[in-house]
Coordinates of C-alpha atoms and ligand atoms in Angstrom, one line a residue:
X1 CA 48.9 119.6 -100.8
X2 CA 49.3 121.3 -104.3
X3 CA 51.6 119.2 -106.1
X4 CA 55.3 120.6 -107.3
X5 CA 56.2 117.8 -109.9
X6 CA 60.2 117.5 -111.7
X7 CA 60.5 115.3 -114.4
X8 CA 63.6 114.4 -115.1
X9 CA 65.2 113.0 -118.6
X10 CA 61.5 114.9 -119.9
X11 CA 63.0 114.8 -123.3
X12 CA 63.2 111.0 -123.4
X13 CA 60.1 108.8 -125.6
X14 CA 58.4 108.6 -121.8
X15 CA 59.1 112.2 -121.1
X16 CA 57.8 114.6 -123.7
X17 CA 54.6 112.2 -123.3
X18 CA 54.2 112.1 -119.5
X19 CA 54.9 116.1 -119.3
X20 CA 52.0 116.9 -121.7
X21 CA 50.2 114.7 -119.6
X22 CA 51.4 115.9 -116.2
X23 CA 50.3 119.4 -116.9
X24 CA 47.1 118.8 -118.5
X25 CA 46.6 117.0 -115.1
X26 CA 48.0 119.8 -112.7
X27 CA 48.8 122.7 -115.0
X28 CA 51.3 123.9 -116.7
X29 CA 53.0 125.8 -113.6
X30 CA 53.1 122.7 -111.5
X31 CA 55.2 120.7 -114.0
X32 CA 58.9 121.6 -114.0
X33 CA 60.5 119.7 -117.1
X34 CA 63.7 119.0 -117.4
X35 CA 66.7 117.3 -119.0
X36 CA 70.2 117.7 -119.6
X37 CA 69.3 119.5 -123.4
X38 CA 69.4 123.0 -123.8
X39 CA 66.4 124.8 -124.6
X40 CA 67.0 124.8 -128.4
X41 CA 67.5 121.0 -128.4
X42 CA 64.5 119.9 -127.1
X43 CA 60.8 119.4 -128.5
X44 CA 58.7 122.9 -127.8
X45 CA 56.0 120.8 -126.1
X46 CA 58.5 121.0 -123.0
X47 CA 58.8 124.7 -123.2
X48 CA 55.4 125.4 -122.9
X49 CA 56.2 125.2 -119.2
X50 CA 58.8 125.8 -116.9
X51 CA 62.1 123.6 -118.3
X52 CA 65.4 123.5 -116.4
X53 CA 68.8 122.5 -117.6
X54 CA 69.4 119.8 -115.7
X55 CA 72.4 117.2 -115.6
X56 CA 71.0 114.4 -112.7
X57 CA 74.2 113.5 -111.7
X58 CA 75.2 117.2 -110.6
X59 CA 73.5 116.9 -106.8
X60 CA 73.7 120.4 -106.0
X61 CA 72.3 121.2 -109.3
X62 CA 69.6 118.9 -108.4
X63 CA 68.7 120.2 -105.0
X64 CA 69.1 123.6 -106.4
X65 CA 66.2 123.0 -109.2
X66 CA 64.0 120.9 -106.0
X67 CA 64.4 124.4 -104.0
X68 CA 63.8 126.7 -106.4
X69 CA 60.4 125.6 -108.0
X70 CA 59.9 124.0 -104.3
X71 CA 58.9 120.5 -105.9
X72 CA 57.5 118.0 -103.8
X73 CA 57.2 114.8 -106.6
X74 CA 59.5 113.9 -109.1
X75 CA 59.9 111.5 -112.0
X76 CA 62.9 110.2 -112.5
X77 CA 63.1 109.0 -115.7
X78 CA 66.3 110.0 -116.6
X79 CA 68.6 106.5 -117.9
X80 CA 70.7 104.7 -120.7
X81 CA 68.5 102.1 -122.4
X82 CA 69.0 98.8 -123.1
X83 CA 71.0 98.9 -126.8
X84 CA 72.8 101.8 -125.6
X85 CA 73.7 100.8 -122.0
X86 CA 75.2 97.7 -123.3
X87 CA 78.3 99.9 -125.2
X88 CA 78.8 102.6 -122.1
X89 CA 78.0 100.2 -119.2
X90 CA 80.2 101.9 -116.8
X91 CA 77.9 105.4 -117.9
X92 CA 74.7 103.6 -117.8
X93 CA 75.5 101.8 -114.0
X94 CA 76.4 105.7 -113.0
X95 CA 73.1 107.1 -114.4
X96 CA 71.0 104.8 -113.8
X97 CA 71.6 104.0 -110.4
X98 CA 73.7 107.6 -109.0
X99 CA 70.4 109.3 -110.4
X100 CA 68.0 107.1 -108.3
X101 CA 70.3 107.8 -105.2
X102 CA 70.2 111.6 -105.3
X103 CA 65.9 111.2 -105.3
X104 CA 65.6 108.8 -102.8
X105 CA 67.3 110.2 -100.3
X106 CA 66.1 113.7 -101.3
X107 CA 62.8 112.0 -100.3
X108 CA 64.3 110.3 -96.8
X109 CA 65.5 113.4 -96.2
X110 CA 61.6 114.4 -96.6
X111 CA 62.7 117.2 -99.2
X112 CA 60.0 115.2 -101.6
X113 CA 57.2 113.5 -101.0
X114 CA 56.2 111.0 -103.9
X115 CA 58.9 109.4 -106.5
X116 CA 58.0 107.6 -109.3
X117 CA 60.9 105.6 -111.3
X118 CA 60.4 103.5 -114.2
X119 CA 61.6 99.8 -114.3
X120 CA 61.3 97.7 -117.0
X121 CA 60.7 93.6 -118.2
X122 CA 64.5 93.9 -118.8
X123 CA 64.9 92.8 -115.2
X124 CA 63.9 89.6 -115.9
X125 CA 66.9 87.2 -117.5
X126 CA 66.8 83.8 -119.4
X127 CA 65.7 81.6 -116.4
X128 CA 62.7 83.9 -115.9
X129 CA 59.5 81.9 -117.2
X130 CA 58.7 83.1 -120.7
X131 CA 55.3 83.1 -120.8
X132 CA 52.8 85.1 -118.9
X133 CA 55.9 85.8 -116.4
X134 CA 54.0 86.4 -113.3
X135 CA 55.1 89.9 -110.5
X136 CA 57.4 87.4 -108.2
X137 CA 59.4 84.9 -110.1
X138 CA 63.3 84.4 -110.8
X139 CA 65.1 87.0 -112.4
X140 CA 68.4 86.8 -113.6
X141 CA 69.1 89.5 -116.2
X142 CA 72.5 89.3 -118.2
X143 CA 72.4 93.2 -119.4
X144 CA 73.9 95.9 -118.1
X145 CA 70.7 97.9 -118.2
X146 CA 68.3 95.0 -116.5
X147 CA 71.0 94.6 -113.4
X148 CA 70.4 98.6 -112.7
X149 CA 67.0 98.4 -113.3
X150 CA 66.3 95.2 -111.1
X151 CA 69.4 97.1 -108.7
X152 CA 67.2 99.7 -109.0
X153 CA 63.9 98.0 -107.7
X154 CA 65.7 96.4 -104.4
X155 CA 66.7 100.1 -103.9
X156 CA 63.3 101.7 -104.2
X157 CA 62.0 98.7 -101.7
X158 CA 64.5 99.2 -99.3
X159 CA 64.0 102.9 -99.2
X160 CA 60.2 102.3 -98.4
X161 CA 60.7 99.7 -96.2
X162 CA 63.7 101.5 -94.2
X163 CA 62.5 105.2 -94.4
X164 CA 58.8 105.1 -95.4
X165 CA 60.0 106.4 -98.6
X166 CA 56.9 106.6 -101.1
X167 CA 58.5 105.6 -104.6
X168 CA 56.6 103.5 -107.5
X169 CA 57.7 101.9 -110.3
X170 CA 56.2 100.1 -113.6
X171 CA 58.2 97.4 -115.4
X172 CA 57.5 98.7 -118.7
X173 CA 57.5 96.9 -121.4
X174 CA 58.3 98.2 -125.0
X175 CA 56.5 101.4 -125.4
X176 CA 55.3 102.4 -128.9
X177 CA 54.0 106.1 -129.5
X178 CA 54.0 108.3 -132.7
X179 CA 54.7 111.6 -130.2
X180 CA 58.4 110.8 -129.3
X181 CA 61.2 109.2 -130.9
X182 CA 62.4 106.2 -129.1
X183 CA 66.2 106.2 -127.7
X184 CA 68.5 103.6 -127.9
X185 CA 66.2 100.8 -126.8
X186 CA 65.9 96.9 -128.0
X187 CA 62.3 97.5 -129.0
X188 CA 62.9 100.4 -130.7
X189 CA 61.8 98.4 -134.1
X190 CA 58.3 98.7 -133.1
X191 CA 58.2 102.1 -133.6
X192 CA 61.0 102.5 -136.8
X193 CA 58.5 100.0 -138.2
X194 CA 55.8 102.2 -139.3
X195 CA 57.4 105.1 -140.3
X196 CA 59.6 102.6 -142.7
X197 CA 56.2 101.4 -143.5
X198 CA 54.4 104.2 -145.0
X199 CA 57.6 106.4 -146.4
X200 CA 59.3 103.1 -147.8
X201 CA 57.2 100.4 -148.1
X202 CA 59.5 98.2 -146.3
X203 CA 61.6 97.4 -143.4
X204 CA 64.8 96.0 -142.2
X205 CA 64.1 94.7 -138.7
X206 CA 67.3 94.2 -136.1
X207 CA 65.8 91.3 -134.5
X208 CA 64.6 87.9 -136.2
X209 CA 60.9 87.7 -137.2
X210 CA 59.7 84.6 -134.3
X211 CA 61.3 87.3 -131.7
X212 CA 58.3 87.5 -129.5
X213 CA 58.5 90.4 -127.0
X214 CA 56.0 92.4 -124.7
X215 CA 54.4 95.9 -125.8
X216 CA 52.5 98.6 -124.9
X217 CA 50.6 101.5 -126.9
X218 CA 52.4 104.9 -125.1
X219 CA 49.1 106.3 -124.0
X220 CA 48.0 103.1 -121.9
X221 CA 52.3 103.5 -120.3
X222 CA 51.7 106.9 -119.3
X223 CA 47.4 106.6 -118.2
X224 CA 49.1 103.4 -116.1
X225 CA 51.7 105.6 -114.7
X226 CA 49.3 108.6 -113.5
X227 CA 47.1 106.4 -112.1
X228 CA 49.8 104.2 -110.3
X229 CA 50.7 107.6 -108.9
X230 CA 47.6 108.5 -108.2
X231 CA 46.5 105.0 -106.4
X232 CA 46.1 105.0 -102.2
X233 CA 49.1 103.3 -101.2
X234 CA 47.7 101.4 -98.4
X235 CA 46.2 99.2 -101.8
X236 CA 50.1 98.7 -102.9
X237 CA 51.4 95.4 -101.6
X238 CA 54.3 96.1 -104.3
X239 CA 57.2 97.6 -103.1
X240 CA 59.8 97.7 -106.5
X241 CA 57.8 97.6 -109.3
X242 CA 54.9 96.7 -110.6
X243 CA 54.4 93.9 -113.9
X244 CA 52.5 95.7 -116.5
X245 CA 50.9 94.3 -119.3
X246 CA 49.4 95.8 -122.9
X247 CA 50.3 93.2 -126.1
X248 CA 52.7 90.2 -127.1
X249 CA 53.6 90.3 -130.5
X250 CA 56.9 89.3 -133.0
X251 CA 58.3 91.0 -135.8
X252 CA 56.3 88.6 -138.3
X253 CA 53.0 89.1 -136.3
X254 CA 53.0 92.9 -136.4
X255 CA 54.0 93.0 -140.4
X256 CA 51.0 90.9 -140.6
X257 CA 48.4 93.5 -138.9
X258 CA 50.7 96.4 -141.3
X259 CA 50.0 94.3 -144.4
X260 CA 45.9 94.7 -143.5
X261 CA 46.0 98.3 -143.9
X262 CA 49.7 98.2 -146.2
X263 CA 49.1 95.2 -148.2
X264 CA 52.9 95.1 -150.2
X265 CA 54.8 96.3 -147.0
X266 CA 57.7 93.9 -146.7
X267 CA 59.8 93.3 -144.0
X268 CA 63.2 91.6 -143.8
X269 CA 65.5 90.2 -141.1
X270 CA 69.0 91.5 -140.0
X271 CA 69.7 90.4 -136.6
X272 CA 72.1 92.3 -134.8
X273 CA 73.1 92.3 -131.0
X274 CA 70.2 93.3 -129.7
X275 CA 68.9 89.6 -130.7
X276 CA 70.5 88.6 -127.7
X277 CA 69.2 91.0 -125.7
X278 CA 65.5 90.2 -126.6
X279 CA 66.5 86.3 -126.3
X280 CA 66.9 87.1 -122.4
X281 CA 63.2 88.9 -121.8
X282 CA 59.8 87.3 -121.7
X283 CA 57.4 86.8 -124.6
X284 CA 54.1 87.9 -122.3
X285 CA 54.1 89.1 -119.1
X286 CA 51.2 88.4 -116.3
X287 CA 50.0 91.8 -114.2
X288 CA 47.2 90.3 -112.8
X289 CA 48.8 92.2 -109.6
X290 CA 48.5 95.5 -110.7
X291 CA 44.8 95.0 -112.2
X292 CA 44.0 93.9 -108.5
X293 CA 45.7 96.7 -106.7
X294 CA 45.2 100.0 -108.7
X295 CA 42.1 98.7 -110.9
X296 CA 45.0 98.3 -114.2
X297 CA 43.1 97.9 -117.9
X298 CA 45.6 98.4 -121.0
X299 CA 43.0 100.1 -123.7
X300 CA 45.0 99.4 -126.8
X301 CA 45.5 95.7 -128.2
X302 CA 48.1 95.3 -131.7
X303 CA 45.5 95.6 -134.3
X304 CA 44.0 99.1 -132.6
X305 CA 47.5 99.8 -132.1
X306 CA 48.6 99.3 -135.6
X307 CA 45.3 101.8 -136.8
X308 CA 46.5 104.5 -134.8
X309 CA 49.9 104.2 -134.9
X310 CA 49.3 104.2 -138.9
X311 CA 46.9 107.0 -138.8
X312 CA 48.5 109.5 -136.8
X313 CA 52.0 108.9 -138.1
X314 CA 50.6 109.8 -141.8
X315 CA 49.3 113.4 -140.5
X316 CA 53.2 113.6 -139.4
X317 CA 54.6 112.6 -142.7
Ligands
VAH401 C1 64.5 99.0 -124.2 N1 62.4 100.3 -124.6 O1 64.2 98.5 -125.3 C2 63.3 99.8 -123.6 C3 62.5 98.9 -122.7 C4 61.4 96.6 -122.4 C5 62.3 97.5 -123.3 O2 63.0 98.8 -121.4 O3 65.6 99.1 -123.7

């Protein structure tokens, strides 16, 4: 079948990545971005395919978009993060979980045929085991955007299980890329970092330096999400989402690796309330499932990371 994708929230750190990605894979025609931006707020990578105006939590304008480019896949990516959801969580339970709704049963309704939404390691709470938390363990997460993303993952379970609905989902953890600005999330320093790095020389960071957290180079999120997507689901025994694993590293461990390349880069330590949010995810994370069922291999590790996050953000600055 010739593949009609819709991303939605395209203009997000995930989405201006995974649509450059998408159409490179299908073409540029068989990628519909879109987001809630007009035209002349988002990044011109978007508009070098088709790019709707699209607010998720209008339904009609949703079915309306789905109809018109007749899409048959879509990527909902479309949510408060973390930091953010935490001040608006009323907003962030409606988006993040209203959103999800309108795709699934778009795809019960057998209107689409393949839905991929993002989860995350914020699912996972303070009893969770810190360490190499394995795919099946407890998880009780005390933020507003981790109880709609783990809300989220019962949902997408129950839709396959119930109506032989065919959604995926990664628990990603803290994505770090030099193509997208991050928005409003509690790993956001990651990626402040470096740019602080090179056009300062030092950096204030939001959470304390032994604050030990799980990350991923952007390019291993989105090659792990096309080839989730791309996987024989008779070889998923996962039904919410899948662990996913790239680097562990703290605050102190990554100004280490800057200091090879930046040796008087400084950081300090301002913890804010995010603190408590990292406090209630896992240092490392186990996805020895998803190497098993769709072949998973992160390329980058911190120090090759750190290189290319440090080269490429130079040619920017
Ligand atoms: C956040 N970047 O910080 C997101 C992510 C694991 C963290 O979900 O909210």
């Amino acid at each position: 079948m010739n593949e009609k994708i819709l991303i939605i929230g395209a203009s997000g750190q995930i989405g201006i990545e995974l649509t450059e990605r998408l159409r490179a894979e299908y073409g540029k025609e068989a990628v519909v971005a879109s987001d809630v931006k007009a035209t002349t707020d988002v990044d011109p990578i978007l508009l070098e395919g088709p790019y709707e105006v699209l607010n998720i939590l209008d339904k009609e304008a949703l079915h309306s978009v789905v109809k018109k480019h007749n899409i048959n896949q879509v990527y909902l990516l479309a949510a408060l993060l973390s930091a953010t959801a935490e001040k608006n969580p009323a907003f962030a339970w409606e988006l993040n979980m209203n959103g999800l709704f309108y795709v699934l049963d778009m795809a019960k309704e057998g209107i689409l045929n393949k839905i991929y939404w993002p989860s995350s390691i914020a699912v996972f709470g303070p009893s969770t085991p810190r360490v190499m938390t394995p795919q099946d363990t407890i998880m009780d997460p005390n933020t507003v955007y981790g109880i709609s993303k783990l809300a989220g993952e019962r949902w997408c379970d129950y839709y396959h299980q119930k109506f032989n609905v065919d959604v995926r989902s990664i628990r990603y953890p803290g994505l770090i890329g030099y193509k997208s600005a991050p928005g409003g999330g509690t790993t956001d320093y990651a990626v402040d970092i470096f740019y602080k790095a090179l056009q300062e020389g030092s950096y204030t960071c939001f959470l304390s330096a032994d604050t030990a957290l799980p990350m991923m180079m952007m390019s291993d999120a989105i090659q792990a999400t096309v080839q989730l997507m791309q996987s024989d689901r008779s070889r998923l025994t996962v039904g919410g989402a899948y662990n996913l694993a790239g680097m562990s590293f703290t605050p102190a461990s990554l100004t280490t690796e800057i200091q090879k390349h930046l040796p008087s880069f400084t950081t300090h330590y301002a913890p804010d309330f995010r603190q408590a949010i990292a406090d209630s995810w896992p240092g490392s994370i186990d996805d020895s499932i998803a190497q098993r069922d769709w072949d998973w291999k992160a390329e980058y590790d911190t120090p090759t990371l750190v290189a290319k996050m440090l080269e490429e953000i130079k040619k920017k600055i």
